[in-house]
PDB file of C-alpha atoms in Angstrom:
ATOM      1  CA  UNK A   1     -13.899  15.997  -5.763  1.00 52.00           C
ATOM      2  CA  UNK A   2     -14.208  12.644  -6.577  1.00 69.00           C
ATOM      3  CA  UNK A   3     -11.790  10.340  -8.268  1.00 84.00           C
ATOM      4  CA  UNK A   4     -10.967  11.068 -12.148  1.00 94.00           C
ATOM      5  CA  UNK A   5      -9.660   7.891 -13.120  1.00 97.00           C
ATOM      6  CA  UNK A   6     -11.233   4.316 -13.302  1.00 96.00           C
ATOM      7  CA  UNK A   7      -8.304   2.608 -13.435  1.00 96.00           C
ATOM      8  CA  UNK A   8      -4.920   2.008 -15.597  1.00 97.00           C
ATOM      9  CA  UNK A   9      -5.967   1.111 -18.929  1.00 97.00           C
ATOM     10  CA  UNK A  10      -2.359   1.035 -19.986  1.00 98.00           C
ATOM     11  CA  UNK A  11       1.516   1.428 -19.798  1.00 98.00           C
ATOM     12  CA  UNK A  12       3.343   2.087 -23.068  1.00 98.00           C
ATOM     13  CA  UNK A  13       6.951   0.937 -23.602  1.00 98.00           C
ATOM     14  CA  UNK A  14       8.463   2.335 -26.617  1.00 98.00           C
ATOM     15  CA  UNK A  15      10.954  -0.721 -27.736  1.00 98.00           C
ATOM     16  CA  UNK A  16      12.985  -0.547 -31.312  1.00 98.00           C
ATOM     17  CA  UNK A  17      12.211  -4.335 -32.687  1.00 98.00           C
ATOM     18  CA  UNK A  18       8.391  -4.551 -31.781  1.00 98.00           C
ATOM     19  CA  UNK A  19       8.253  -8.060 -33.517  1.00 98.00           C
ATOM     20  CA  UNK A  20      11.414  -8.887 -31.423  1.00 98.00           C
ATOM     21  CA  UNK A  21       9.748  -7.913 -28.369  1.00 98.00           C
ATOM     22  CA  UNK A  22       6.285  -9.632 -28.532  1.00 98.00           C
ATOM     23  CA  UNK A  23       8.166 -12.565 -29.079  1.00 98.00           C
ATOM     24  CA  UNK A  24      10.388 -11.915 -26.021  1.00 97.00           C
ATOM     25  CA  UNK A  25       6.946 -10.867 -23.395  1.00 97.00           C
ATOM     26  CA  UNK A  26       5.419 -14.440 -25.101  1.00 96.00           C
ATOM     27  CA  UNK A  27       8.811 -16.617 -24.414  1.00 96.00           C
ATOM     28  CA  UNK A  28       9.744 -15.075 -20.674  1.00 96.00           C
ATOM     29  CA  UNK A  29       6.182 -14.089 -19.361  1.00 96.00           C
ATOM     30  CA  UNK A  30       3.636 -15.888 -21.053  1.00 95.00           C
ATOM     31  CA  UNK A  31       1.858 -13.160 -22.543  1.00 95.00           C
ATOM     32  CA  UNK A  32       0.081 -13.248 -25.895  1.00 92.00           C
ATOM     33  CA  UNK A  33      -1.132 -10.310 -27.952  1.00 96.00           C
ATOM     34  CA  UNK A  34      -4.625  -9.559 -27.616  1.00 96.00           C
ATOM     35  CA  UNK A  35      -4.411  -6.633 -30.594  1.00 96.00           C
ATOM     36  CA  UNK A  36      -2.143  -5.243 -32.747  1.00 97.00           C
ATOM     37  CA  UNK A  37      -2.568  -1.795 -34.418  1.00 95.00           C
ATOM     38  CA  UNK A  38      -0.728   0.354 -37.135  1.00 96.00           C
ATOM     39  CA  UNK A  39      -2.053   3.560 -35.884  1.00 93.00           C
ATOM     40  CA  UNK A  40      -0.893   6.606 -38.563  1.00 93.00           C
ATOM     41  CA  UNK A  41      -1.527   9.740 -36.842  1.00 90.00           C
ATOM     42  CA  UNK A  42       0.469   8.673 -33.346  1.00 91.00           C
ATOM     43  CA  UNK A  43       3.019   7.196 -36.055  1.00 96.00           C
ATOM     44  CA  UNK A  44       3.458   3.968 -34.089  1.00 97.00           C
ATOM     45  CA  UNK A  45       2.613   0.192 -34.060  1.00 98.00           C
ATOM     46  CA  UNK A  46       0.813  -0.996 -31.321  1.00 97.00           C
ATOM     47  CA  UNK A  47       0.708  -4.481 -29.737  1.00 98.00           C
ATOM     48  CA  UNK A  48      -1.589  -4.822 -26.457  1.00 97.00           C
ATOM     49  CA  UNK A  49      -1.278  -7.734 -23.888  1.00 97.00           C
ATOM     50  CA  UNK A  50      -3.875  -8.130 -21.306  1.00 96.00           C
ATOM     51  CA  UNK A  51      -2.179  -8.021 -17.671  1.00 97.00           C
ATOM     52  CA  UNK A  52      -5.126  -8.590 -15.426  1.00 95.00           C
ATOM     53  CA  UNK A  53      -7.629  -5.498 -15.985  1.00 93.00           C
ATOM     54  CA  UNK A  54      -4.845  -3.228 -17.826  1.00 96.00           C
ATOM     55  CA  UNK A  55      -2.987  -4.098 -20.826  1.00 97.00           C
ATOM     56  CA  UNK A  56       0.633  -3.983 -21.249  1.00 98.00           C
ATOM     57  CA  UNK A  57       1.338  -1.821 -24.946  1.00 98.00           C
ATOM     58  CA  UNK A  58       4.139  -2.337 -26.793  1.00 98.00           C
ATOM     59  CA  UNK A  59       5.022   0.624 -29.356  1.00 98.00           C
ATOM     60  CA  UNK A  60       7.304   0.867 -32.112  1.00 98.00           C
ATOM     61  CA  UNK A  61       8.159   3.643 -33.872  1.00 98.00           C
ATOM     62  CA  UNK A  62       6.861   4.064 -37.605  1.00 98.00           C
ATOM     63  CA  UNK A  63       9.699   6.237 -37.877  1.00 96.00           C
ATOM     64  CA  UNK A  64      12.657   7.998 -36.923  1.00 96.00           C
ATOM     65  CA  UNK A  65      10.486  11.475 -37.090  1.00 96.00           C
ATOM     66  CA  UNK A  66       7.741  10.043 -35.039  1.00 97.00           C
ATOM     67  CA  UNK A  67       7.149  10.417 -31.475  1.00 96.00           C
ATOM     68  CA  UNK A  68       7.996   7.537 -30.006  1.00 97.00           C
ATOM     69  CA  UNK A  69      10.847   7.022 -32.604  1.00 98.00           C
ATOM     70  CA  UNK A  70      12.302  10.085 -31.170  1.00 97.00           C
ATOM     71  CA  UNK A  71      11.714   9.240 -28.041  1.00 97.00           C
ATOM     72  CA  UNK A  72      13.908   6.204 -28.668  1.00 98.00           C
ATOM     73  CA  UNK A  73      16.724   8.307 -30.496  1.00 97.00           C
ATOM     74  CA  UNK A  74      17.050  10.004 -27.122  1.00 95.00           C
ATOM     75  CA  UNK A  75      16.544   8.097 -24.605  1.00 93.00           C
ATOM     76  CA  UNK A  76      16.152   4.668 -26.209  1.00 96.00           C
ATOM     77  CA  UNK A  77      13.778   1.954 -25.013  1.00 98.00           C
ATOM     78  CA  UNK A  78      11.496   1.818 -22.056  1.00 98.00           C
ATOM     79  CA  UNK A  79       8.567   3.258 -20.472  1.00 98.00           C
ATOM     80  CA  UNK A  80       6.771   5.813 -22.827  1.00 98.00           C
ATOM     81  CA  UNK A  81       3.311   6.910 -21.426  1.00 98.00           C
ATOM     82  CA  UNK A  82       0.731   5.766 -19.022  1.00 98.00           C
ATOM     83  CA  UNK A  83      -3.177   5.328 -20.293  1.00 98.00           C
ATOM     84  CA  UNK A  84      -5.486   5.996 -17.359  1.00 98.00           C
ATOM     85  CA  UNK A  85      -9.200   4.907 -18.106  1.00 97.00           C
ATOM     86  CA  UNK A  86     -11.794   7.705 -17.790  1.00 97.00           C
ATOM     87  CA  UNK A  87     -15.645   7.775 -17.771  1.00 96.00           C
ATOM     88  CA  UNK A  88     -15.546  10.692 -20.275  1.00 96.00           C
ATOM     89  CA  UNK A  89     -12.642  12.430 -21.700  1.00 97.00           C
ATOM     90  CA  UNK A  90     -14.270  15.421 -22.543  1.00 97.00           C
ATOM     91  CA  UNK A  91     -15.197  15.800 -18.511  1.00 97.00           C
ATOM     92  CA  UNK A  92     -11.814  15.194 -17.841  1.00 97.00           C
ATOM     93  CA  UNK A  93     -10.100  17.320 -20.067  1.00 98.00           C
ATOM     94  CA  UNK A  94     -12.552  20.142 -18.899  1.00 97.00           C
ATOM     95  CA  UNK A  95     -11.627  19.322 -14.686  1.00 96.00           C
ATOM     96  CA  UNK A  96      -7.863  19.191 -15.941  1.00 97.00           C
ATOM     97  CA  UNK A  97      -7.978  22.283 -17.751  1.00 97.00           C
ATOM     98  CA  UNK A  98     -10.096  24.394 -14.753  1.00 96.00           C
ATOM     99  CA  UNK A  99      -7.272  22.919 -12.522  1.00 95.00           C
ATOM    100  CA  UNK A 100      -4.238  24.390 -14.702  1.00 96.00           C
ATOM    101  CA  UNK A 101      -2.966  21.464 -16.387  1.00 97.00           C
ATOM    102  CA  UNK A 102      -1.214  22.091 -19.887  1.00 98.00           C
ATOM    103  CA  UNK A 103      -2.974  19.430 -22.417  1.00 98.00           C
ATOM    104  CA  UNK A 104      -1.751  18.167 -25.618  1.00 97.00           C
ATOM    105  CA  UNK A 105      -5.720  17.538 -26.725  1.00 97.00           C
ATOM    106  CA  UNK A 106      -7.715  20.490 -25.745  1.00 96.00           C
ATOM    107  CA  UNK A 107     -10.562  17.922 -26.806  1.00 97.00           C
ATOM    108  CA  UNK A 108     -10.949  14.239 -27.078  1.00 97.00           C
ATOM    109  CA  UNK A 109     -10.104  12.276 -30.781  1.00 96.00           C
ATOM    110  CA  UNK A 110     -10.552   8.670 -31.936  1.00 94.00           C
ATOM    111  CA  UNK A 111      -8.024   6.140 -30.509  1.00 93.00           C
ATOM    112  CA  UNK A 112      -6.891   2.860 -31.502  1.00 91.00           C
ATOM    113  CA  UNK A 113      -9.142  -0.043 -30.633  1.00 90.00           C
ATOM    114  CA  UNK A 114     -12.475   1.844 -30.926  1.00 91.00           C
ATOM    115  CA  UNK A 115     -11.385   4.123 -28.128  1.00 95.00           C
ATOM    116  CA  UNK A 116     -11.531   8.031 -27.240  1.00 97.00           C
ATOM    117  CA  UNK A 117      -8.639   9.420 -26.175  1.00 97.00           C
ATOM    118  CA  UNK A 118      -6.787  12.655 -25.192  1.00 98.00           C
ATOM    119  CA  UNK A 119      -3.489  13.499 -24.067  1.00 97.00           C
ATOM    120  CA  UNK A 120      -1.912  15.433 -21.441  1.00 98.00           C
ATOM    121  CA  UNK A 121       1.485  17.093 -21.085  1.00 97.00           C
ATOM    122  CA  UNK A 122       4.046  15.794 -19.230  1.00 97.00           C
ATOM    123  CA  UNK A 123       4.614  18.966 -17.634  1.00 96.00           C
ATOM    124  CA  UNK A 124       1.176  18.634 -16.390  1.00 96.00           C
ATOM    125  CA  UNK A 125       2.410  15.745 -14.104  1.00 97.00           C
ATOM    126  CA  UNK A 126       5.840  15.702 -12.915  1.00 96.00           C
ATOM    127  CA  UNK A 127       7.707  14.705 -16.537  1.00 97.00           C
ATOM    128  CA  UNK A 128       4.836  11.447 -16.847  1.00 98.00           C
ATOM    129  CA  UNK A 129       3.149  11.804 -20.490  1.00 98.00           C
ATOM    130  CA  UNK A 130      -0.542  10.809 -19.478  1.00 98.00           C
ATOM    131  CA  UNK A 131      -3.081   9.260 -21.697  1.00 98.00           C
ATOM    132  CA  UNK A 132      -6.493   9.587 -20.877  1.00 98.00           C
ATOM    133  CA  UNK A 133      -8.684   6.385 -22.187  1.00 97.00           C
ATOM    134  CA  UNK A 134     -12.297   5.984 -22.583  1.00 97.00           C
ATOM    135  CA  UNK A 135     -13.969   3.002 -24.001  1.00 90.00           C
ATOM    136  CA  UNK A 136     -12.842  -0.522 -25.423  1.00 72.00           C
ATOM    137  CA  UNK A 137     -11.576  -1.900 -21.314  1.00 67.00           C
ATOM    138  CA  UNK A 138      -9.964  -4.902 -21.071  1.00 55.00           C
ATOM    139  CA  UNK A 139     -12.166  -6.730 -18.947  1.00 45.00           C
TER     140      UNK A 139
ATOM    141  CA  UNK B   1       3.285 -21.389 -20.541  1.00 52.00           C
ATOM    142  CA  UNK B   2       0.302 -19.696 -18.628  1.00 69.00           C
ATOM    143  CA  UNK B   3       0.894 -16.325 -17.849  1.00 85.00           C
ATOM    144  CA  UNK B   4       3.155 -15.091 -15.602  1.00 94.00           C
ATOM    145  CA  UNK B   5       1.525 -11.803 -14.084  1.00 97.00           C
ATOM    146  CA  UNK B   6      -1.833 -11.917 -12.633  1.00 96.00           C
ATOM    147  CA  UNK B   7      -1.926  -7.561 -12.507  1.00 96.00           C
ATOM    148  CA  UNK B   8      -0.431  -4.040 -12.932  1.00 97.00           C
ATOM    149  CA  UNK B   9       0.184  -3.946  -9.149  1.00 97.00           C
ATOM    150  CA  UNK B  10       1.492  -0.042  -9.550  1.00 98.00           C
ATOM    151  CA  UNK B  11       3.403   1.916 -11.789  1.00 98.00           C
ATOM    152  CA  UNK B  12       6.338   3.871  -9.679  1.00 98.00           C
ATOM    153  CA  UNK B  13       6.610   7.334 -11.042  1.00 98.00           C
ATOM    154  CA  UNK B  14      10.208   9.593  -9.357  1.00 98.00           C
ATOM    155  CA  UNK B  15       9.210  13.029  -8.085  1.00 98.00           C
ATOM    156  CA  UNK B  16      11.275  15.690  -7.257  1.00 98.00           C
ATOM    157  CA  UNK B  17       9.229  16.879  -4.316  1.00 98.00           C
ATOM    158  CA  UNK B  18       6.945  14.238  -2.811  1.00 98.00           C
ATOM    159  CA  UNK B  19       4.329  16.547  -1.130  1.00 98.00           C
ATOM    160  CA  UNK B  20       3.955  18.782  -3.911  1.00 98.00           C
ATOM    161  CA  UNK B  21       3.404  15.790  -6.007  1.00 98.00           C
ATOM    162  CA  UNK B  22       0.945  14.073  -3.486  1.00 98.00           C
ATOM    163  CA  UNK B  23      -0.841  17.494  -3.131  1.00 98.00           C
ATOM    164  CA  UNK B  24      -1.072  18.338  -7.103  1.00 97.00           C
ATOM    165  CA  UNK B  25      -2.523  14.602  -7.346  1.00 97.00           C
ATOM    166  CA  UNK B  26      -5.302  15.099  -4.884  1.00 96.00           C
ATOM    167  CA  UNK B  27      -6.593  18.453  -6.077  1.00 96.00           C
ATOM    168  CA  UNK B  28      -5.983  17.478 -10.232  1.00 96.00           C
ATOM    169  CA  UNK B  29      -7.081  13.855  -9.565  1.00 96.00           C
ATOM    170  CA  UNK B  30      -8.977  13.422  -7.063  1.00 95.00           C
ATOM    171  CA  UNK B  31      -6.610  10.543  -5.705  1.00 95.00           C
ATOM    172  CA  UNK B  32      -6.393  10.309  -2.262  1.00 92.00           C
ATOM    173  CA  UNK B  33      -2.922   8.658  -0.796  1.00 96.00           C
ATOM    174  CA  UNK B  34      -3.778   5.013   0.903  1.00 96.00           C
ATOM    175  CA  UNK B  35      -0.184   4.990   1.906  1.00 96.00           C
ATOM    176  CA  UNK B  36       3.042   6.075   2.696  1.00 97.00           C
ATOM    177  CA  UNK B  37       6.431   4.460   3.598  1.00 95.00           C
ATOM    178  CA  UNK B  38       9.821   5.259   3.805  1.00 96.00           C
ATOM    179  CA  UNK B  39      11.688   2.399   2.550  1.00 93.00           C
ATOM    180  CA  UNK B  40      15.551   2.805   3.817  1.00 93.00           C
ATOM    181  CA  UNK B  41      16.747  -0.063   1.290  1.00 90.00           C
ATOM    182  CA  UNK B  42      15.521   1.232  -1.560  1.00 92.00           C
ATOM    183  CA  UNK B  43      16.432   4.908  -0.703  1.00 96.00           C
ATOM    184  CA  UNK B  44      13.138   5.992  -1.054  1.00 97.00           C
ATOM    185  CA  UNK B  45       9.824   7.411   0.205  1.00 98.00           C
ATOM    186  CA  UNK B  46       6.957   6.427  -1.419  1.00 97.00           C
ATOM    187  CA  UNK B  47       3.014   7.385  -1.330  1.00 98.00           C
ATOM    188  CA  UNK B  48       0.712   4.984  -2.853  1.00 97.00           C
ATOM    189  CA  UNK B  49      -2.427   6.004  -4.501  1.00 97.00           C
ATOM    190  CA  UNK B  50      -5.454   3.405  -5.299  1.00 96.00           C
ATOM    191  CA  UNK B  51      -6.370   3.454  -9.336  1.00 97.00           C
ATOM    192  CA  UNK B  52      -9.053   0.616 -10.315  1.00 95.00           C
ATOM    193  CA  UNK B  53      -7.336  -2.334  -9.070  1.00 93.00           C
ATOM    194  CA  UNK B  54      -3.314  -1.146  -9.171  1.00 96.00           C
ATOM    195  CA  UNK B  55      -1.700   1.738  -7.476  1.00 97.00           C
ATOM    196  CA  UNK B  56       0.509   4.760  -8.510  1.00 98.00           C
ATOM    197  CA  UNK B  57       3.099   5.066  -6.767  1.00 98.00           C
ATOM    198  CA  UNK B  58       5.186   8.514  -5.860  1.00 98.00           C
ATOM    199  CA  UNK B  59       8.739   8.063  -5.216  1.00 98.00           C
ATOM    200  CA  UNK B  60      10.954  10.525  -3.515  1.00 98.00           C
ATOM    201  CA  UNK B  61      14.701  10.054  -3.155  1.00 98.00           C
ATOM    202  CA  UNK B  62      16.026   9.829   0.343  1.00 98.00           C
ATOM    203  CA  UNK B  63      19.432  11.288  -1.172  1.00 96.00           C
ATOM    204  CA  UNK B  64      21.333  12.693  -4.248  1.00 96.00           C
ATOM    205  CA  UNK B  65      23.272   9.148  -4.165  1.00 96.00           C
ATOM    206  CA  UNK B  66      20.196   6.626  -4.041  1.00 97.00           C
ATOM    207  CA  UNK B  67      19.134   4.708  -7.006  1.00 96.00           C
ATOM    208  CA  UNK B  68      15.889   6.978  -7.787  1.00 97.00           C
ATOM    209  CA  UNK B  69      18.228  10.409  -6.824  1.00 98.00           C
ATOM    210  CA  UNK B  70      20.832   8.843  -9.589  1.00 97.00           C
ATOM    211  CA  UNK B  71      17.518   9.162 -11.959  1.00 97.00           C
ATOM    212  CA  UNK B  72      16.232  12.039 -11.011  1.00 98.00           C
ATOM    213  CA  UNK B  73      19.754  14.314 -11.902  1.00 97.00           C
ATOM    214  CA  UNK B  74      19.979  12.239 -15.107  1.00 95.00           C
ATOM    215  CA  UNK B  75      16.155  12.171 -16.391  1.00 93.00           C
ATOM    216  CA  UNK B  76      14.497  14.627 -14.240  1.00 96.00           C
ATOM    217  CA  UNK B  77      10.837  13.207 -12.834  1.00 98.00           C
ATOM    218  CA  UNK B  78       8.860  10.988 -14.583  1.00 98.00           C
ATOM    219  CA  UNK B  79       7.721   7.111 -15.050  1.00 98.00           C
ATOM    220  CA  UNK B  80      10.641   5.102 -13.371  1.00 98.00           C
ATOM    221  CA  UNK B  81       9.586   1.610 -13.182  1.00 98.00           C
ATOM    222  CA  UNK B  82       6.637  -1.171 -13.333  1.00 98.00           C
ATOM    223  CA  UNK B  83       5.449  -3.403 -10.524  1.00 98.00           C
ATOM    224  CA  UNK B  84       3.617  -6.593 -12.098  1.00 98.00           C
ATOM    225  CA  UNK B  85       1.482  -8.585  -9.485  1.00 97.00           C
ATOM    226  CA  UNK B  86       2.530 -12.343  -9.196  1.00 97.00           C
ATOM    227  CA  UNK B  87       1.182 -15.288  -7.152  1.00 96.00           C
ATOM    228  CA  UNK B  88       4.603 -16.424  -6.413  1.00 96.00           C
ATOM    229  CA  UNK B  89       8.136 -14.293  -6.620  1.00 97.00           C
ATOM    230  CA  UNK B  90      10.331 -17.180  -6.029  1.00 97.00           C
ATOM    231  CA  UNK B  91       9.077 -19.195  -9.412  1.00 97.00           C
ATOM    232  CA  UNK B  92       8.432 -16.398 -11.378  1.00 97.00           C
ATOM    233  CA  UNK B  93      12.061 -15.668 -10.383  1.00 98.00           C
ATOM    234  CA  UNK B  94      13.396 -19.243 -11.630  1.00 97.00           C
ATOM    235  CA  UNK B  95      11.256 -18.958 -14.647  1.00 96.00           C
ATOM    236  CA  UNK B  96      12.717 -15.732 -15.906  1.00 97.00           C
ATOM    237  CA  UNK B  97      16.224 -17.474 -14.742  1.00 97.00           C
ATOM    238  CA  UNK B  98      15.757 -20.032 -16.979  1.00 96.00           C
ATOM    239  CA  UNK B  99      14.481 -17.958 -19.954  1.00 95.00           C
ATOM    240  CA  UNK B 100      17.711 -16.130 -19.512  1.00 96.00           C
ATOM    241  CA  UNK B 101      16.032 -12.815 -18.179  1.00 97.00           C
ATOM    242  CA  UNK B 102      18.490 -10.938 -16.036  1.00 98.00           C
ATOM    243  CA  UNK B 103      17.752  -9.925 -12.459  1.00 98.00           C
ATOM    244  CA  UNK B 104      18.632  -8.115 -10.193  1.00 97.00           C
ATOM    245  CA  UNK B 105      17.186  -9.927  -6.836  1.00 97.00           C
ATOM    246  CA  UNK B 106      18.236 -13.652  -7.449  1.00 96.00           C
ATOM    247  CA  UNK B 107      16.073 -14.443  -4.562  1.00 97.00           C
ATOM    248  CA  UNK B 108      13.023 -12.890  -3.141  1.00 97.00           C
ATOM    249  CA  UNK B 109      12.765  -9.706  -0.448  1.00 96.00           C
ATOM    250  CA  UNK B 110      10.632  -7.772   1.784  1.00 94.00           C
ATOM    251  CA  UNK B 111       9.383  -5.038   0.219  1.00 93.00           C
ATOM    252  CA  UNK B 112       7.139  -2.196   1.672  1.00 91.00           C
ATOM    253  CA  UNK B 113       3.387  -2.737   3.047  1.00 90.00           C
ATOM    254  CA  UNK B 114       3.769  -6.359   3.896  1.00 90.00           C
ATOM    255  CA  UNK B 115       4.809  -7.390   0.147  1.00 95.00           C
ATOM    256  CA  UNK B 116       7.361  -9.773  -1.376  1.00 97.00           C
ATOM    257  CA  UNK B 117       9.184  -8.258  -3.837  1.00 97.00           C
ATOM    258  CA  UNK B 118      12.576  -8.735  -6.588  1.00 98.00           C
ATOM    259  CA  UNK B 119      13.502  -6.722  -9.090  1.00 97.00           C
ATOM    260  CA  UNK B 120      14.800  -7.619 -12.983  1.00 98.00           C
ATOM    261  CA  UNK B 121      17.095  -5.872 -14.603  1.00 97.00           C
ATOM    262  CA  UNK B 122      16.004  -2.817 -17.159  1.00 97.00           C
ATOM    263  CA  UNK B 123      18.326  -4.920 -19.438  1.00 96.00           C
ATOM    264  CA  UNK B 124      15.094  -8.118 -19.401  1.00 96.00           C
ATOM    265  CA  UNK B 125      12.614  -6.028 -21.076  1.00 97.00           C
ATOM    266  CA  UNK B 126      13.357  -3.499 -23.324  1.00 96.00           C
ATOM    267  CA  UNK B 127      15.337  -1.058 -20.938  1.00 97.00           C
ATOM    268  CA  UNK B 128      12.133  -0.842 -18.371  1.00 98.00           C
ATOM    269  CA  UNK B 129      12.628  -1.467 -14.648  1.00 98.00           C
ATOM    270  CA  UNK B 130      10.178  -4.629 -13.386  1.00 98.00           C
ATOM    271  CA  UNK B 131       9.677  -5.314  -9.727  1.00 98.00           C
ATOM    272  CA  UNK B 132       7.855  -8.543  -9.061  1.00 98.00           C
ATOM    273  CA  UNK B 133       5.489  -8.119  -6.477  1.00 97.00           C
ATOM    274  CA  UNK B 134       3.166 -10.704  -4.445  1.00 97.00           C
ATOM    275  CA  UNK B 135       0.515  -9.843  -1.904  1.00 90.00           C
ATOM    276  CA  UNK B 136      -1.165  -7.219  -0.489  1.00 72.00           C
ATOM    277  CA  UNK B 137      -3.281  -6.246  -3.397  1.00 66.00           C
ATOM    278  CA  UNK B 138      -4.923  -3.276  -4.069  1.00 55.00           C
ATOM    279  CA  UNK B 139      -8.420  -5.065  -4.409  1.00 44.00           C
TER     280      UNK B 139
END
């Protein structure tokens, strides 16, 4: 079949002083923010930098009940996720699911930054929480 | 200062078994492997895969007592580290020096497929492994 994925759209990085942080990617690598997003229903805050055609996303928890904030409690900070950019969710979810992949979306839902999004279980691919991205690129 | 990365040159991702993994990711993805390396000083083999204009990047430990082996018995598989693409590793090196970023490579290295590589430590940015990488780009 032919390829699913257009291209990384992301790579999250669950850190514990988000502010901290963007200041620390803008001193040492010259990165500014290109967006920055409360987004409720993932319970995290969200600050994207553009790295060439993928963005680097910075995430901090909204809480210690959250995801990412227990993520953090656990392992603490560092990589969280990967976002691969898809043509269409829905298709992909569908090619996923006929191939046996365990989903966290069974269909797509509205993502930060005008996006569609859905994501898959890390059991799905060896431990690696995937993000599937459609919309809103970052060239 | 202008930016220091010019691309997400792959994200490296620590299987447990590399052909399983390289086989899941063709028949769930539709990724075909562009290359594969064993890479003695790094203790590991890895399989590249093409995605837009980065790579992901299966690693499989050459032994229980190599730097991704160490990861695998304490995490299990999943997202291990981030290559950024630079135009130059030796001043991106003295410019994270003298922002006080901690590294692991002082100086610059051969890495696999023809690159030039260093690694900072996980202790620069947030607890996430960066490898610097220039040349041989995806694109």
């Amino acid at each position: 079949m032919s390829g699913l994925l257009t291209d990384i759209d992301h790579v999250g990085i669950a850190v514990e002083d988000l502010d901290a942080a963007v200041a620390h990617y803008q001193r040492t690598l010259g990165l500014d923010p290109v967006h920055r997003e409360v987004v409720p229903d993932q319970g995290v805050e969200e600050v994207l930098f553009h790295v060439g055609s993928s963005f680097v996303q910075l995430l901090g928890a909204l809480g210690s009940d959250t995801p990412v904030g227990k993520f953090l409690a656990k392992h603490g900070p560092g990589l969280h996720h990967i976002g691969y950019r898809v043509s269409d969710v829905a298709e992909a979810l569908e090619r996923l699911k006929a191939n046996g992949v365990p989903l966290i979306d069974e269909v797509p839902r509205d993502g930060p930054r005008g996006t569609t999004i859905a994501f898959v279980h890390p059991k799905g691919f060896d431990g690696v929480l995937v993000e599937l991205v459609q919309g809103n690129e970052a060239t």
